[in-house]
Amino acid sequence: MTGMQSCNYYFRDFLERFPSPTVILDLAGPIEYLNPEFSACFGYLLEDIPTYHEWFRQAHPDPVYRERVLEVWNTLIESPDGWPPQQFEICGKDGTIHHLSAQIVNIEQNKRVVVFDDITEQLQTAQEREQLLDDLQRRTTQLLTAAEVARSTGTILNTEELMRQTVTLIRERFDFYYVGIFLVDVDG
């Protein structure tokens, strides 16, 4: 085995074991290689997406979104130094939407290696964190308002003034359009 054959063998072995979805494509022709992680992540085999045009058609089924991605892709693909990671949504073969960061490396004039990093879980975690923070803020406001109403009950002796202030506090703090207090007569 010559030095170049050995290098190609190790490169191919590296790609087979690489933990990120990776594709080697020829801009003028077929997709040349998908590593096992690519197929495991997206479900596509090489025969499903023989060219990068077919890959775009299947990975981005919405024609409007596909056109936007192609505009970015075509601009960045011309860069001689590759491009910094870009975020995209890609539709897997089963219809699952993956949020990805993709980075491209130019290896020859028309050949590119594209490495994907699935950031779907990271984005979901960030959204869940934002939702939890919003919930915490809402509950904090509720507790502060309840504490302020409780404080008012100890300092305001006039029942009508207490109800008016309670309604105002609740309406303002919770951004309600209308707040009312309904009193129940113990005699029915």
Coordinates of N, CA, C and O in Angstrom, one line a residue, residues 100-173:
L100 N -30.0 21.7 12.6 CA -28.6 21.4 12.5 C -27.7 22.6 12.3 O -28.1 23.6 11.8
S101 N -26.5 22.4 12.8 CA -25.5 23.3 12.4 C -24.6 22.5 11.4 O -24.3 21.3 11.6
A102 N -24.3 23.1 10.3 CA -23.6 22.5 9.2 C -22.3 23.3 8.9 O -22.4 24.5 8.9
Q103 N -21.3 22.6 8.7 CA -20.0 23.2 8.3 C -19.5 22.5 7.1 O -19.5 21.3 7.0
I104 N -18.9 23.3 6.2 CA -18.4 22.7 4.9 C -16.9 22.9 4.8 O -16.4 24.0 5.2
V105 N -16.2 21.9 4.3 CA -14.8 22.0 4.0 C -14.6 21.7 2.5 O -15.0 20.7 2.0
N106 N -13.9 22.6 1.9 CA -13.5 22.3 0.5 C -12.3 21.4 0.4 O -11.3 21.6 1.1
I107 N -12.5 20.3 -0.3 CA -11.3 19.4 -0.4 C -10.7 19.3 -1.8 O -9.6 18.9 -2.0
E108 N -11.5 19.7 -2.8 CA -11.0 19.9 -4.2 C -11.9 20.9 -4.8 O -12.8 21.4 -4.2
Q109 N -11.6 21.2 -6.1 CA -12.4 22.3 -6.7 C -13.9 22.2 -6.6 O -14.5 23.1 -6.2
N110 N -14.4 21.0 -6.9 CA -15.9 20.8 -6.8 C -16.3 19.9 -5.7 O -17.5 19.5 -5.7
K111 N -15.4 19.5 -4.9 CA -15.7 18.5 -3.9 C -15.8 19.2 -2.5 O -14.9 20.0 -2.2
R112 N -16.8 18.8 -1.7 CA -17.0 19.4 -0.4 C -17.3 18.3 0.6 O -17.9 17.3 0.3
V113 N -16.8 18.5 1.8 CA -17.2 17.6 2.9 C -18.1 18.5 3.8 O -17.7 19.6 4.2
V114 N -19.3 18.0 4.1 CA -20.2 18.7 4.9 C -20.4 17.9 6.2 O -20.7 16.7 6.1
V115 N -20.1 18.5 7.3 CA -20.3 17.9 8.6 C -21.5 18.5 9.3 O -21.5 19.8 9.4
F116 N -22.4 17.7 9.8 CA -23.6 18.2 10.5 C -23.5 17.9 12.0 O -22.9 16.9 12.4
D117 N -24.0 18.8 12.7 CA -24.2 18.7 14.2 C -25.6 18.9 14.5 O -26.2 20.0 14.3
D118 N -26.3 17.8 15.0 CA -27.7 17.9 15.3 C -27.9 18.7 16.6 O -27.5 18.2 17.6
I119 N -28.5 19.9 16.5 CA -28.7 20.7 17.7 C -30.1 20.8 18.1 O -30.5 21.7 18.9
T120 N -30.9 19.8 17.6 CA -32.4 19.8 17.9 C -32.6 19.8 19.5 O -33.4 20.6 20.0
E121 N -31.9 18.9 20.1 CA -32.0 18.8 21.6 C -31.6 20.1 22.3 O -32.2 20.5 23.3
Q122 N -30.5 20.7 21.8 CA -30.1 21.9 22.4 C -31.1 23.0 22.3 O -31.4 23.8 23.2
L123 N -31.7 23.1 21.1 CA -32.7 24.1 20.9 C -34.0 23.8 21.7 O -34.6 24.8 22.3
Q124 N -34.4 22.6 21.8 CA -35.5 22.2 22.7 C -35.2 22.5 24.1 O -36.1 23.0 24.8
T125 N -34.0 22.2 24.6 CA -33.7 22.5 26.0 C -33.7 24.0 26.2 O -34.2 24.5 27.2
A126 N -33.2 24.8 25.2 CA -33.2 26.3 25.4 C -34.7 26.8 25.4 O -35.0 27.7 26.2
Q127 N -35.6 26.2 24.6 CA -37.0 26.6 24.6 C -37.6 26.3 25.9 O -38.4 27.0 26.5
E128 N -37.3 25.0 26.4 CA -37.9 24.6 27.7 C -37.4 25.5 28.8 O -38.2 25.9 29.7
R129 N -36.1 25.9 28.8 CA -35.6 26.8 29.8 C -36.3 28.1 29.8 O -36.6 28.7 30.8
E130 N -36.5 28.7 28.6 CA -37.2 29.9 28.4 C -38.6 29.8 29.0 O -39.1 30.7 29.7
Q131 N -39.3 28.7 28.7 CA -40.6 28.5 29.2 C -40.6 28.4 30.7 O -41.5 29.0 31.4
L132 N -39.7 27.7 31.3 CA -39.5 27.6 32.8 C -39.3 29.0 33.4 O -39.8 29.3 34.4
L133 N -38.4 29.8 32.7 CA -38.2 31.1 33.3 C -39.4 32.0 33.2 O -39.7 32.8 34.1
D134 N -40.2 31.9 32.1 CA -41.4 32.6 32.0 C -42.4 32.2 33.1 O -43.1 33.1 33.7
D135 N -42.5 30.9 33.3 CA -43.4 30.4 34.4 C -42.9 30.9 35.8 O -43.8 31.3 36.6
L136 N -41.6 30.9 36.0 CA -41.1 31.3 37.3 C -41.4 32.8 37.5 O -41.8 33.2 38.5
Q137 N -41.2 33.6 36.4 CA -41.6 35.0 36.5 C -43.0 35.2 36.8 O -43.4 36.1 37.6
R138 N -43.9 34.5 36.1 CA -45.3 34.6 36.4 C -45.7 34.2 37.8 O -46.4 35.0 38.5
R139 N -45.1 33.2 38.3 CA -45.4 32.7 39.7 C -44.8 33.7 40.7 O -45.5 33.9 41.7
T140 N -43.7 34.2 40.4 CA -43.1 35.2 41.3 C -44.0 36.5 41.4 O -44.3 37.0 42.5
T141 N -44.5 36.9 40.2 CA -45.5 38.0 40.2 C -46.7 37.7 41.0 O -47.2 38.5 41.8
Q142 N -47.2 36.5 40.9 CA -48.4 36.1 41.7 C -48.1 36.1 43.2 O -48.9 36.6 43.9
L143 N -47.0 35.6 43.6 CA -46.6 35.5 45.0 C -46.4 37.0 45.5 O -46.9 37.3 46.7
L144 N -45.8 37.8 44.8 CA -45.6 39.2 45.2 C -46.9 39.9 45.4 O -47.1 40.7 46.3
T145 N -47.8 39.7 44.4 CA -49.1 40.3 44.5 C -49.9 39.8 45.7 O -50.5 40.6 46.4
A146 N -49.8 38.5 45.9 CA -50.5 37.9 47.0 C -50.0 38.5 48.3 O -50.8 38.8 49.3
A147 N -48.7 38.6 48.4 CA -48.0 39.2 49.6 C -48.5 40.7 49.8 O -48.8 41.1 50.9
E148 N -48.6 41.4 48.7 CA -49.0 42.8 48.8 C -50.4 42.9 49.2 O -50.8 43.8 50.0
V149 N -51.3 42.0 48.7 CA -52.7 42.0 49.1 C -52.8 41.7 50.6 O -53.6 42.3 51.3
A150 N -52.0 40.7 51.0 CA -52.0 40.3 52.4 C -51.6 41.4 53.3 O -52.2 41.7 54.4
R151 N -50.6 42.2 52.9 CA -50.1 43.3 53.7 C -51.2 44.4 53.8 O -51.4 45.0 54.8
S152 N -51.9 44.6 52.7 CA -53.0 45.6 52.6 C -54.1 45.2 53.6 O -54.7 46.1 54.2
T153 N -54.4 43.9 53.7 CA -55.5 43.5 54.6 C -55.2 43.9 56.1 O -56.1 44.1 56.9
G154 N -53.9 43.9 56.4 CA -53.6 44.3 57.8 C -53.5 45.8 58.0 O -53.5 46.2 59.2
T155 N -53.4 46.6 56.9 CA -53.2 48.0 57.1 C -54.5 48.8 56.7 O -54.6 49.9 57.2
I156 N -55.3 48.3 55.8 CA -56.5 49.0 55.4 C -57.7 48.5 56.1 O -58.0 47.3 55.9
L157 N -58.3 49.3 56.9 CA -59.4 48.8 57.6 C -60.8 49.0 56.9 O -61.7 48.3 57.2
N158 N -60.8 49.9 55.9 CA -62.0 50.1 55.2 C -62.2 49.0 54.1 O -61.3 48.9 53.2
T159 N -63.3 48.2 54.2 CA -63.5 47.1 53.3 C -63.5 47.5 51.8 O -63.0 46.9 51.0
E160 N -64.2 48.6 51.5 CA -64.4 49.0 50.2 C -63.0 49.5 49.6 O -62.7 49.1 48.5
E161 N -62.2 50.2 50.4 CA -60.9 50.6 50.0 C -60.0 49.4 49.7 O -59.2 49.3 48.8
L162 N -60.1 48.4 50.6 CA -59.3 47.1 50.5 C -59.7 46.4 49.2 O -58.8 46.0 48.5
M163 N -61.0 46.3 48.9 CA -61.4 45.6 47.7 C -60.9 46.4 46.5 O -60.4 45.8 45.5
R164 N -61.0 47.7 46.5 CA -60.6 48.5 45.3 C -59.1 48.3 45.1 O -58.6 48.1 44.0
Q165 N -58.3 48.4 46.2 CA -56.8 48.2 46.0 C -56.5 46.8 45.6 O -55.6 46.6 44.8
T166 N -57.2 45.8 46.1 CA -56.9 44.4 45.7 C -57.2 44.2 44.2 O -56.4 43.7 43.5
V167 N -58.3 44.7 43.7 CA -58.7 44.6 42.3 C -57.7 45.4 41.5 O -57.2 44.8 40.4
T168 N -57.2 46.5 41.9 CA -56.3 47.3 41.1 C -54.9 46.6 41.0 O -54.3 46.5 40.0
L169 N -54.5 46.0 42.2 CA -53.2 45.3 42.2 C -53.3 44.1 41.3 O -52.3 43.8 40.5
I170 N -54.3 43.3 41.3 CA -54.4 42.1 40.5 C -54.5 42.5 39.0 O -53.8 41.9 38.2
R171 N -55.3 43.5 38.7 CA -55.4 43.9 37.3 C -54.1 44.4 36.7 O -53.7 44.0 35.6
E172 N -53.4 45.2 37.5 CA -52.1 45.8 37.0 C -51.0 44.7 36.9 O -50.3 44.6 36.0
R173 N -50.9 43.9 38.0 CA -49.8 43.0 38.0 C -49.9 41.8 37.1 O -49.0 41.3 36.6

